[in-house]
Amino acid sequence: MTPDAIEKVFRDEAGRALATLIRLVGDFDLAEDALQDAFAAALLDWRGRGAPANPRAWLVNVARNKVIDRIRRRRNFRDKEAEIVHAIERDAVGDEADDPVGFDDDMLRLIFTCCHPAFAPEVQVALTLRTVCGLTTAEVARAFLTGEEAMAQRLVRAKQKIRLAGIPYEVPGRDSLDERLRGVLTVIYLVFTEGYLATSGPELIRHDLAREAIRLGRLLLGLIPEAPDIKGLLALMLLHDARRAGRTDASGDIVLLEEQDRSTWNREQIAEGLALVEQALRVKGRPQPYTVQAAIAALHAQAPSYQETDWRQIVGLYEVLLRIAPSPVIELNHAAAVSMVDGPARALALVDSLAARGGLNQYDLLPAVRADLLRRLDRRDEARAAYRAASEATQLVPLKRLYARRLAELDLGS
Amino acid sequence: MQYLLMIYQNEVDYAKMEAEPGQTMSPEYQAFTQSIISSGNYKGGDRLQPTTTATTVRVRDGKILTTDGPFAETREQLGGYYLIEAKNLDEAIGIAARIPSARVGSIEVRPIWQYNH
């Protein structure tokens, strides 16, 4: 086996192996260090004779023995440590190919611990990317556009809090499960949205994060198929991500939905997303927000062109969203859809009423939507001012270039 | 594990509310205290005098400095605490959320330092 092939197997198995190790040894840092030791051992051992039949169990067992070695090597080895060693030895993992130790349950424990509400949302995301997805600290730092050292510090503090504050390593009980699941879905969606439309920096789309979010969504759906709205969320991510090849041009500039070459969209992924939306919509009870958003994305994905999109139904779905999960961003999207049904004048009234209420002061897409509506109403001077405001409000270089293009077009047309 | 549940709320507002007939939280506090005594979570707890009676103590360069008043100027003041035993943070948060003042103030949940010996 080549080192690359070994690393690939390791990457695939590391999350679950770590989840089980944390339960066995009761300590995040000890488990992480031991898993790294096991990876080093795998690089030597697997090279000659290939990966074992159950690489995950192999990694857990080797890492477990490394933990025992580490604890025994400690100078102040005492009774308490002896007990830990005994417990770890007792819980040895069988080499059978089935799941005798409950890897799945451990993975859920790990996800719920990383997404614990005692952490700030961005810490939940960082911890999930590092431990559940197995990204390196440097990769997580890049995701947050921050330095590696600062991120390492943040992760150390988070793991300290798990230990010192007694954050439990368990799947929440029935009474709080739904609420905690919503928290997990929020973390997955945060990973995705940062990947799909970065909030700053030179690149518009961060494929790595979008991919990780979809992987997390699939993982969670596999672990809890009945989780409310997980199908809707996974469908939403798949349908949005399916359009990614069309969202930027060769120079990395943004291409708006109305100008996208729809032949570049990933049809296989769209089919998967559509099937999931249908399943999610069939669930009885009140419609779930991610599912409704996915249904909107599904209408876009199925439309032959921007003009031939079922805007009337999209407006209706946004109205559902405004009822079940109202937010200024949904209001803005609703207004943009209304412009395609009732024309830009009515939409502008909605946007202006939203702006007057001050709901979206920090949100850079409001002046952009406004500018577009004013341009379509041929109110050029106001459109110019709005594009300039949009450009000032965003930190994304490709968006700034888009607004500059629009300004130039307005100048040419006059 | 043991946790200290610290009750923060605006003490002036609380005193006003207490003066209103039927508005006091005392019966609720008694019921809550009884319930965690019965469930075995209770370790101790007290109501504190208002911050006008408080003294803040600091030590600088080995000298004890005392100042009148609470440790910092904020809109909410420490008004009491519970010291509880809970199996983990989730249980502690659950109990903290049941404190009547969680509705009008804030409860800080802080783990108690454990000494290994």
Coordinates of C-alpha atoms in Angstrom, one line a residue:
Chain A
M1 CA 0.0 0.0 0.0
T2 CA 1.3 3.5 -0.8
P3 CA 1.4 6.1 1.9
D4 CA -1.3 8.0 0.0
A5 CA -3.6 5.0 -0.1
I6 CA -3.0 4.5 3.7
E7 CA -3.8 8.2 4.3
K8 CA -7.0 7.9 2.4
V9 CA -8.2 4.9 4.4
F10 CA -7.1 6.8 7.6
R11 CA -9.1 9.9 6.6
D12 CA -12.2 7.8 6.0
E13 CA -12.0 6.0 9.3
A14 CA -10.5 8.6 11.5
G15 CA -13.7 10.3 12.6
R16 CA -15.4 7.2 13.8
A17 CA -12.2 5.7 15.3
L18 CA -11.7 9.0 17.2
A19 CA -15.4 9.0 18.4
T20 CA -15.0 5.5 19.9
L21 CA -11.6 6.3 21.4
I22 CA -12.9 9.3 23.2
R23 CA -15.6 7.2 24.8
L24 CA -13.0 4.5 25.7
V25 CA -10.4 6.9 27.2
G26 CA -12.7 9.7 28.3
D27 CA -10.4 12.5 27.1
F28 CA -10.3 14.3 23.7
D29 CA -6.6 15.2 23.7
L30 CA -5.5 11.7 24.8
A31 CA -7.6 10.1 22.1
E32 CA -6.4 12.5 19.4
D33 CA -2.8 12.0 20.2
A34 CA -3.2 8.2 20.4
L35 CA -5.0 8.2 17.0
Q36 CA -2.0 10.1 15.5
D37 CA 0.3 7.4 16.9
A38 CA -1.9 4.7 15.4
F39 CA -1.7 6.5 12.0
A40 CA 2.1 6.5 12.2
A41 CA 1.9 2.7 13.1
A42 CA -0.4 2.1 10.1
L43 CA 2.0 3.8 7.7
L44 CA 4.6 1.2 8.7
D45 CA 2.4 -1.8 9.2
W46 CA 0.0 -1.6 6.2
R47 CA 2.7 -0.7 3.7
G48 CA 3.9 -4.4 3.4
R49 CA 0.7 -6.3 3.8
G50 CA -2.1 -3.9 3.0
A51 CA -4.9 -2.6 5.3
P52 CA -6.5 -5.0 7.7
A53 CA -10.0 -6.3 7.0
N54 CA -11.4 -3.8 9.6
P55 CA -9.1 -0.8 9.5
R56 CA -11.3 1.1 12.0
A57 CA -11.1 -1.6 14.7
W58 CA -7.4 -1.9 14.0
L59 CA -6.8 1.8 14.5
V60 CA -8.9 1.8 17.7
N61 CA -7.1 -1.1 19.2
V62 CA -3.6 0.2 18.3
A63 CA -4.5 3.6 19.6
R64 CA -6.0 2.1 22.8
N65 CA -2.7 0.3 23.5
K66 CA -0.8 3.6 22.8
V67 CA -3.0 5.3 25.4
I68 CA -2.3 2.6 27.9
D69 CA 1.5 3.0 27.2
R70 CA 1.2 6.8 27.6
I71 CA -0.6 6.5 30.9
R72 CA 1.8 3.9 32.3
R73 CA 4.8 6.1 31.3
R74 CA 3.5 8.9 33.4
R75 CA 5.7 9.5 36.4
N76 CA 2.8 9.8 38.9
F77 CA 1.0 6.6 37.8
R78 CA -1.5 6.0 40.5
D79 CA -4.5 3.9 41.4
K80 CA -6.8 6.2 39.4
E81 CA -4.8 5.7 36.3
A82 CA -4.7 2.0 36.9
E83 CA -8.4 2.0 37.0
I84 CA -8.6 3.8 33.6
V85 CA -6.1 1.4 32.1
H86 CA -8.2 -1.5 33.4
A87 CA -11.4 0.0 31.9
I88 CA -9.8 0.6 28.6
E89 CA -8.5 -2.9 28.4
R90 CA -11.8 -4.3 29.4
D91 CA -13.5 -2.5 26.5
A92 CA -11.2 -3.9 23.9
V93 CA -12.6 -3.8 20.4
G94 CA -13.2 -7.0 18.5
D95 CA -11.7 -7.3 15.0
E96 CA -15.0 -8.6 13.5
A97 CA -16.3 -6.6 10.5
D98 CA -19.6 -5.8 12.2
D99 CA -20.2 -3.1 14.7
P100 CA -19.9 -4.7 18.2
V101 CA -18.8 -1.5 20.0
G102 CA -21.4 0.8 18.5
F103 CA -19.2 3.0 16.3
D104 CA -22.4 4.7 15.1
D105 CA -23.5 5.7 18.6
D106 CA -20.0 7.0 19.3
M107 CA -20.1 9.1 16.2
L108 CA -23.4 10.6 17.3
R109 CA -22.0 11.3 20.8
L110 CA -19.1 13.1 19.1
I111 CA -21.4 15.2 16.9
F112 CA -23.6 16.2 19.8
T113 CA -20.7 17.1 22.0
C114 CA -19.1 19.3 19.3
C115 CA -22.4 21.0 18.6
H116 CA -23.2 21.6 22.3
P117 CA -25.0 24.9 22.9
A118 CA -22.5 25.7 25.7
F119 CA -20.1 26.7 22.8
A120 CA -20.4 29.8 20.7
P121 CA -21.7 28.8 17.2
E122 CA -18.3 29.4 15.5
V123 CA -16.6 27.2 18.1
Q124 CA -19.2 24.5 17.4
V125 CA -18.3 24.7 13.7
A126 CA -14.6 24.7 14.3
L127 CA -14.8 21.7 16.7
T128 CA -17.0 19.8 14.3
L129 CA -14.7 20.4 11.3
R130 CA -11.6 19.4 13.4
T131 CA -12.9 16.3 15.1
V132 CA -15.9 15.0 13.2
C133 CA -14.7 15.9 9.7
G134 CA -11.0 15.2 10.6
L135 CA -9.7 18.5 9.1
T136 CA -6.3 19.6 10.3
T137 CA -6.1 22.6 12.6
A138 CA -4.5 24.5 9.6
E139 CA -7.4 23.6 7.4
V140 CA -10.0 24.7 10.0
A141 CA -8.0 28.0 10.4
R142 CA -8.2 28.5 6.7
A143 CA -12.0 28.0 6.8
F144 CA -12.2 30.8 9.3
L145 CA -9.6 32.9 7.5
T146 CA -7.7 33.1 10.7
G147 CA -4.2 32.1 11.8
E148 CA -3.3 28.5 12.7
E149 CA -2.1 29.4 16.2
A150 CA -5.3 31.4 17.1
M151 CA -7.4 28.5 15.9
A152 CA -5.3 26.0 17.9
Q153 CA -5.9 28.1 21.0
R154 CA -9.6 28.2 20.4
L155 CA -9.8 24.4 20.0
V156 CA -7.7 23.9 23.1
R157 CA -10.1 26.1 25.1
A158 CA -13.1 24.3 23.7
K159 CA -11.7 20.9 24.7
Q160 CA -10.8 22.3 28.1
K161 CA -14.4 23.4 28.5
I162 CA -15.7 19.9 27.6
R163 CA -13.5 18.5 30.4
L164 CA -13.9 21.2 33.1
A165 CA -17.5 22.0 32.6
G166 CA -18.6 18.4 32.3
I167 CA -20.1 18.6 28.8
P168 CA -21.5 15.1 28.5
Y169 CA -20.3 12.7 25.8
E170 CA -23.7 11.4 25.0
V171 CA -26.7 11.6 22.7
P172 CA -29.2 13.9 24.4
G173 CA -32.3 12.3 25.9
R174 CA -35.7 12.3 24.4
D175 CA -36.8 15.6 26.0
S176 CA -34.1 17.7 24.4
L177 CA -33.2 15.6 21.4
D178 CA -35.2 17.6 18.8
E179 CA -33.8 20.9 20.0
R180 CA -30.2 19.7 20.0
L181 CA -30.7 18.1 16.6
R182 CA -31.8 21.6 15.3
G183 CA -28.5 22.8 16.7
V184 CA -26.5 20.2 14.8
L185 CA -28.4 21.0 11.6
T186 CA -27.5 24.7 12.1
V187 CA -23.9 23.8 12.4
I188 CA -24.0 21.8 9.2
Y189 CA -25.8 24.6 7.4
L190 CA -23.2 27.2 8.7
V191 CA -20.4 25.0 7.3
F192 CA -22.3 24.8 4.0
T193 CA -23.2 28.5 3.7
E194 CA -19.7 29.6 4.5
G195 CA -18.5 27.2 1.7
Y196 CA -21.2 28.2 -0.7
L197 CA -20.9 32.0 -0.4
A198 CA -17.9 33.0 1.6
T199 CA -18.4 36.1 3.6
S200 CA -15.1 37.6 2.6
G201 CA -11.9 36.9 0.8
P202 CA -10.9 36.4 -2.8
E203 CA -12.9 33.3 -3.6
L204 CA -16.7 33.1 -4.0
I205 CA -17.1 29.4 -3.3
R206 CA -15.2 27.3 -0.9
H207 CA -15.7 23.8 -2.4
D208 CA -14.0 22.1 0.5
L209 CA -16.4 23.4 3.1
A210 CA -19.5 22.8 1.0
R211 CA -18.3 19.2 0.4
E212 CA -17.7 18.7 4.2
A213 CA -21.2 20.0 5.0
I214 CA -22.8 17.6 2.5
R215 CA -20.6 14.7 3.9
L216 CA -21.9 15.7 7.4
G217 CA -25.5 15.8 6.2
R218 CA -25.2 12.3 4.7
L219 CA -23.5 11.0 7.9
L220 CA -26.3 12.4 10.1
L221 CA -29.0 11.1 7.8
G222 CA -27.4 7.6 8.0
L223 CA -27.2 7.8 11.8
I224 CA -30.7 9.2 12.4
P225 CA -32.8 8.6 9.3
E226 CA -35.9 9.9 11.1
A227 CA -34.2 13.2 12.1
P228 CA -36.6 16.0 11.4
D229 CA -35.6 18.2 8.4
I230 CA -32.2 16.4 7.8
K231 CA -33.5 15.2 4.4
G232 CA -34.6 18.8 3.7
L233 CA -31.3 20.2 4.6
L234 CA -29.3 17.6 2.7
A235 CA -31.5 18.2 -0.4
L236 CA -31.1 22.0 0.0
M237 CA -27.3 21.6 0.1
L238 CA -27.2 19.1 -2.8
L239 CA -29.4 21.3 -5.0
H240 CA -27.4 24.5 -4.3
D241 CA -24.1 22.8 -4.7
A242 CA -25.3 21.2 -8.0
R243 CA -25.2 24.7 -9.6
R244 CA -21.7 25.5 -8.5
A245 CA -20.0 25.0 -11.9
G246 CA -22.3 27.6 -13.3
R247 CA -21.9 30.1 -10.5
T248 CA -18.5 31.5 -11.5
D249 CA -16.8 32.1 -14.8
A250 CA -13.3 31.2 -15.8
S251 CA -11.9 34.3 -14.1
G252 CA -13.7 33.5 -10.8
D253 CA -16.3 36.2 -11.3
I254 CA -19.8 35.6 -10.1
V255 CA -22.5 34.6 -12.7
L256 CA -26.0 35.3 -11.4
L257 CA -28.7 32.7 -11.7
E258 CA -30.4 34.4 -14.6
E259 CA -27.2 34.3 -16.7
Q260 CA -26.0 30.8 -15.7
D261 CA -25.4 28.1 -18.3
R262 CA -27.7 25.5 -17.0
S263 CA -26.0 22.7 -18.9
T264 CA -23.1 23.0 -16.4
W265 CA -25.4 22.0 -13.5
N266 CA -24.7 18.6 -12.0
R267 CA -27.8 16.6 -13.0
E268 CA -27.0 13.6 -11.0
Q269 CA -26.8 15.6 -7.8
I270 CA -30.0 17.4 -8.7
A271 CA -31.8 14.1 -9.1
E272 CA -30.6 13.0 -5.7
G273 CA -31.7 16.3 -4.2
L274 CA -35.1 16.2 -5.9
A275 CA -35.8 12.6 -4.5
L276 CA -34.9 13.8 -1.0
V277 CA -37.1 16.9 -1.2
E278 CA -40.0 14.7 -2.3
Q279 CA -39.4 12.4 0.7
A280 CA -39.1 15.3 3.1
L281 CA -42.3 16.9 1.8
R282 CA -44.2 13.7 2.4
V283 CA -43.5 13.8 6.2
K284 CA -46.7 14.7 8.0
G285 CA -47.0 17.8 10.1
R286 CA -45.9 21.4 9.8
P287 CA -43.5 22.0 6.9
Q288 CA -39.9 22.3 8.0
P289 CA -37.9 25.4 7.0
Y290 CA -35.0 23.6 5.3
T291 CA -37.5 21.5 3.4
V292 CA -39.3 24.5 2.1
Q293 CA -36.0 26.1 1.1
A294 CA -35.1 22.9 -0.7
A295 CA -38.4 22.9 -2.5
I296 CA -37.6 26.4 -3.8
A297 CA -34.1 25.2 -4.9
A298 CA -35.8 22.3 -6.6
L299 CA -38.0 24.6 -8.7
H300 CA -34.9 26.5 -9.8
A301 CA -33.1 23.2 -10.6
Q302 CA -36.0 22.0 -12.7
A303 CA -36.6 25.2 -14.6
P304 CA -35.4 25.2 -18.2
S305 CA -34.5 28.9 -17.9
Y306 CA -34.7 31.9 -15.6
Q307 CA -37.8 33.3 -17.4
E308 CA -39.5 29.9 -17.5
T309 CA -39.1 29.3 -13.7
D310 CA -42.3 28.7 -11.7
W311 CA -42.0 32.1 -9.9
R312 CA -45.6 32.0 -8.7
Q313 CA -44.9 28.8 -6.7
I314 CA -41.6 30.2 -5.5
V315 CA -43.4 33.3 -4.2
G316 CA -45.9 31.0 -2.4
L317 CA -43.1 29.0 -0.8
Y318 CA -41.4 32.1 0.4
E319 CA -44.7 33.2 1.9
V320 CA -44.7 29.8 3.8
L321 CA -41.2 30.5 5.0
L322 CA -42.2 34.0 6.2
R323 CA -44.8 32.3 8.3
I324 CA -42.8 29.4 9.8
A325 CA -39.3 31.0 9.9
P326 CA -39.5 34.7 9.3
S327 CA -36.3 36.6 8.8
P328 CA -35.2 39.7 6.9
V329 CA -33.2 37.6 4.5
I330 CA -36.3 35.6 3.6
E331 CA -38.2 38.8 3.2
L332 CA -35.5 40.1 0.8
N333 CA -35.6 36.8 -1.3
H334 CA -39.4 36.9 -1.3
A335 CA -39.3 40.5 -2.7
A336 CA -36.9 39.4 -5.4
A337 CA -39.3 36.5 -6.4
V338 CA -42.2 38.9 -6.3
S339 CA -40.5 41.1 -8.9
M340 CA -40.7 38.2 -11.3
V341 CA -44.4 37.8 -10.9
D342 CA -45.8 41.2 -10.2
G343 CA -42.9 43.3 -11.6
P344 CA -40.1 45.3 -10.0
A345 CA -42.2 48.2 -8.7
R346 CA -44.1 46.0 -6.2
A347 CA -40.9 44.3 -5.2
L348 CA -39.2 47.7 -4.6
A349 CA -42.0 48.7 -2.3
L350 CA -41.4 45.5 -0.3
V351 CA -37.6 46.1 -0.2
D352 CA -38.0 49.7 0.9
S353 CA -40.4 48.8 3.6
L354 CA -37.9 46.2 4.8
A355 CA -35.1 48.8 4.8
A356 CA -37.3 51.3 6.6
R357 CA -37.8 48.8 9.4
G358 CA -34.0 48.6 9.7
G359 CA -34.0 44.8 9.7
L360 CA -31.1 44.4 7.3
N361 CA -28.7 47.2 8.1
Q362 CA -25.6 45.0 8.1
Y363 CA -26.7 42.9 5.2
D364 CA -24.9 43.8 1.9
L365 CA -27.4 42.1 -0.4
L366 CA -30.2 44.5 0.3
P367 CA -28.7 47.4 -1.7
A368 CA -27.8 44.9 -4.4
V369 CA -31.4 43.7 -4.7
R370 CA -32.6 47.3 -4.6
A371 CA -30.1 48.3 -7.3
D372 CA -31.3 45.6 -9.6
L373 CA -34.9 46.5 -9.2
L374 CA -34.1 50.2 -9.8
R375 CA -32.2 49.3 -12.9
R376 CA -35.1 47.3 -14.2
L377 CA -37.4 50.3 -13.5
D378 CA -34.9 52.4 -15.5
R379 CA -34.4 54.7 -12.5
R380 CA -30.7 55.0 -13.4
D381 CA -29.4 57.5 -10.9
E382 CA -30.9 55.8 -8.0
A383 CA -29.6 52.4 -9.4
R384 CA -26.1 53.8 -9.6
A385 CA -26.2 55.0 -6.0
A386 CA -27.6 51.7 -4.8
Y387 CA -24.8 49.7 -6.7
R388 CA -22.2 51.9 -5.1
A389 CA -23.8 51.2 -1.7
A390 CA -23.8 47.5 -2.4
S391 CA -20.1 47.6 -3.4
E392 CA -19.2 49.4 -0.2
A393 CA -21.2 46.9 1.9
T394 CA -19.5 43.7 0.7
Q395 CA -16.0 42.4 1.4
L396 CA -16.2 39.9 -1.4
V397 CA -14.0 40.9 -4.3
P398 CA -16.0 39.0 -7.0
L399 CA -19.2 40.8 -5.8
K400 CA -17.4 44.2 -6.0
R401 CA -16.4 43.4 -9.6
L402 CA -20.1 42.4 -10.4
Y403 CA -21.4 45.8 -9.1
A404 CA -18.7 47.6 -11.0
R405 CA -19.8 45.8 -14.2
R406 CA -23.4 46.8 -13.6
L407 CA -22.3 50.5 -13.0
A408 CA -20.4 50.4 -16.3
E409 CA -23.4 49.0 -18.1
L410 CA -25.6 51.8 -16.7
D411 CA -23.2 54.4 -17.8
L412 CA -23.0 52.9 -21.3
G413 CA -26.8 52.8 -21.6
S414 CA -27.3 56.4 -20.7
Chain B
M1 CA -19.7 17.1 39.8
Q2 CA -20.8 20.2 41.7
Y3 CA -22.0 23.4 40.2
L4 CA -22.6 26.9 41.5
L5 CA -25.7 28.4 40.1
M6 CA -25.3 32.2 40.4
I7 CA -28.5 34.3 40.0
Y8 CA -28.1 37.6 38.3
Q9 CA -30.9 40.1 38.0
N10 CA -31.5 43.8 38.4
E11 CA -31.9 44.1 42.1
V12 CA -33.8 47.4 42.0
D13 CA -36.4 46.0 39.7
Y14 CA -36.6 42.9 41.8
A15 CA -37.1 44.9 45.0
K16 CA -39.9 46.8 43.2
M17 CA -41.5 43.6 42.0
E18 CA -41.3 42.1 45.5
A19 CA -43.1 45.2 46.9
E20 CA -46.1 44.6 44.6
P21 CA -48.8 42.4 46.1
G22 CA -48.8 38.9 44.5
Q23 CA -45.6 39.6 42.5
T24 CA -43.0 38.1 44.7
M25 CA -41.2 35.0 43.6
S26 CA -40.8 33.7 47.2
P27 CA -43.4 30.9 46.9
E28 CA -41.8 29.8 43.6
Y29 CA -38.3 29.9 45.2
Q30 CA -39.5 27.8 48.1
A31 CA -41.1 25.2 45.8
F32 CA -38.0 25.1 43.6
T33 CA -35.7 24.7 46.6
Q34 CA -37.8 21.9 48.1
S35 CA -37.9 20.2 44.7
I36 CA -34.1 20.0 44.4
I37 CA -33.7 19.0 48.0
S38 CA -36.1 16.1 47.3
S39 CA -34.2 15.2 44.1
G40 CA -30.9 15.2 45.9
N41 CA -29.3 17.9 43.8
Y42 CA -29.3 20.5 46.5
K43 CA -26.0 21.2 48.3
G44 CA -26.6 24.7 49.6
G45 CA -27.9 28.1 48.6
D46 CA -28.6 31.6 50.0
R47 CA -30.1 34.8 49.0
L48 CA -27.7 37.7 49.2
Q49 CA -28.2 41.2 50.6
P50 CA -28.3 43.9 47.8
T51 CA -25.1 45.2 46.3
T52 CA -25.3 48.3 48.5
T53 CA -24.1 46.1 51.3
A54 CA -21.3 44.6 49.2
T55 CA -17.6 45.0 49.5
T56 CA -15.1 44.0 46.9
V57 CA -11.8 42.8 48.0
R58 CA -8.7 42.8 45.9
V59 CA -5.1 42.0 46.6
R60 CA -2.4 44.0 44.8
D61 CA 1.3 43.6 45.5
G62 CA 0.4 41.5 48.5
K63 CA -1.8 44.2 50.0
I64 CA -5.5 43.8 50.6
L65 CA -7.6 46.5 48.9
T66 CA -11.2 46.8 49.8
T67 CA -13.8 48.9 47.8
D68 CA -17.4 49.5 48.4
G69 CA -19.9 47.9 46.0
P70 CA -20.0 45.0 43.7
F71 CA -17.0 43.8 41.5
A72 CA -18.2 45.6 38.4
E73 CA -20.8 48.0 37.2
T74 CA -23.4 46.1 35.2
R75 CA -27.1 46.2 34.8
E76 CA -27.6 43.0 36.7
Q77 CA -26.2 42.1 40.1
L78 CA -25.5 38.8 41.8
G79 CA -28.6 38.2 43.8
G80 CA -28.1 34.7 45.1
Y81 CA -26.7 31.3 44.3
Y82 CA -27.3 27.6 44.4
L83 CA -24.6 25.0 44.9
I84 CA -25.8 21.9 43.3
E85 CA -24.7 18.4 42.5
A86 CA -25.4 17.4 38.9
K87 CA -24.0 14.5 36.8
N88 CA -23.0 16.8 34.0
L89 CA -23.4 20.3 32.4
D90 CA -26.7 19.3 30.8
E91 CA -28.3 18.5 34.1
A92 CA -26.9 21.6 35.7
I93 CA -28.2 23.8 32.8
G94 CA -31.6 22.1 33.1
I95 CA -31.8 22.9 36.8
A96 CA -30.5 26.5 36.3
A97 CA -33.2 27.1 33.7
R98 CA -35.8 26.2 36.4
I99 CA -34.7 29.0 38.8
P100 CA -37.5 31.5 38.7
S101 CA -35.2 34.5 38.1
A102 CA -34.0 32.8 34.9
R103 CA -37.0 34.5 33.4
V104 CA -36.1 38.0 34.2
G105 CA -32.3 37.8 34.9
S106 CA -29.4 35.5 34.1
I107 CA -28.0 32.5 35.8
E108 CA -24.4 31.8 35.5
V109 CA -23.5 28.1 35.7
R110 CA -19.9 27.7 36.8
P111 CA -18.3 24.4 37.5
I112 CA -16.7 24.1 40.9
W113 CA -12.9 23.6 40.8
Q114 CA -12.0 20.0 41.6
Y115 CA -8.8 19.3 43.4
N116 CA -7.0 16.1 42.6
H117 CA -5.3 14.6 45.6

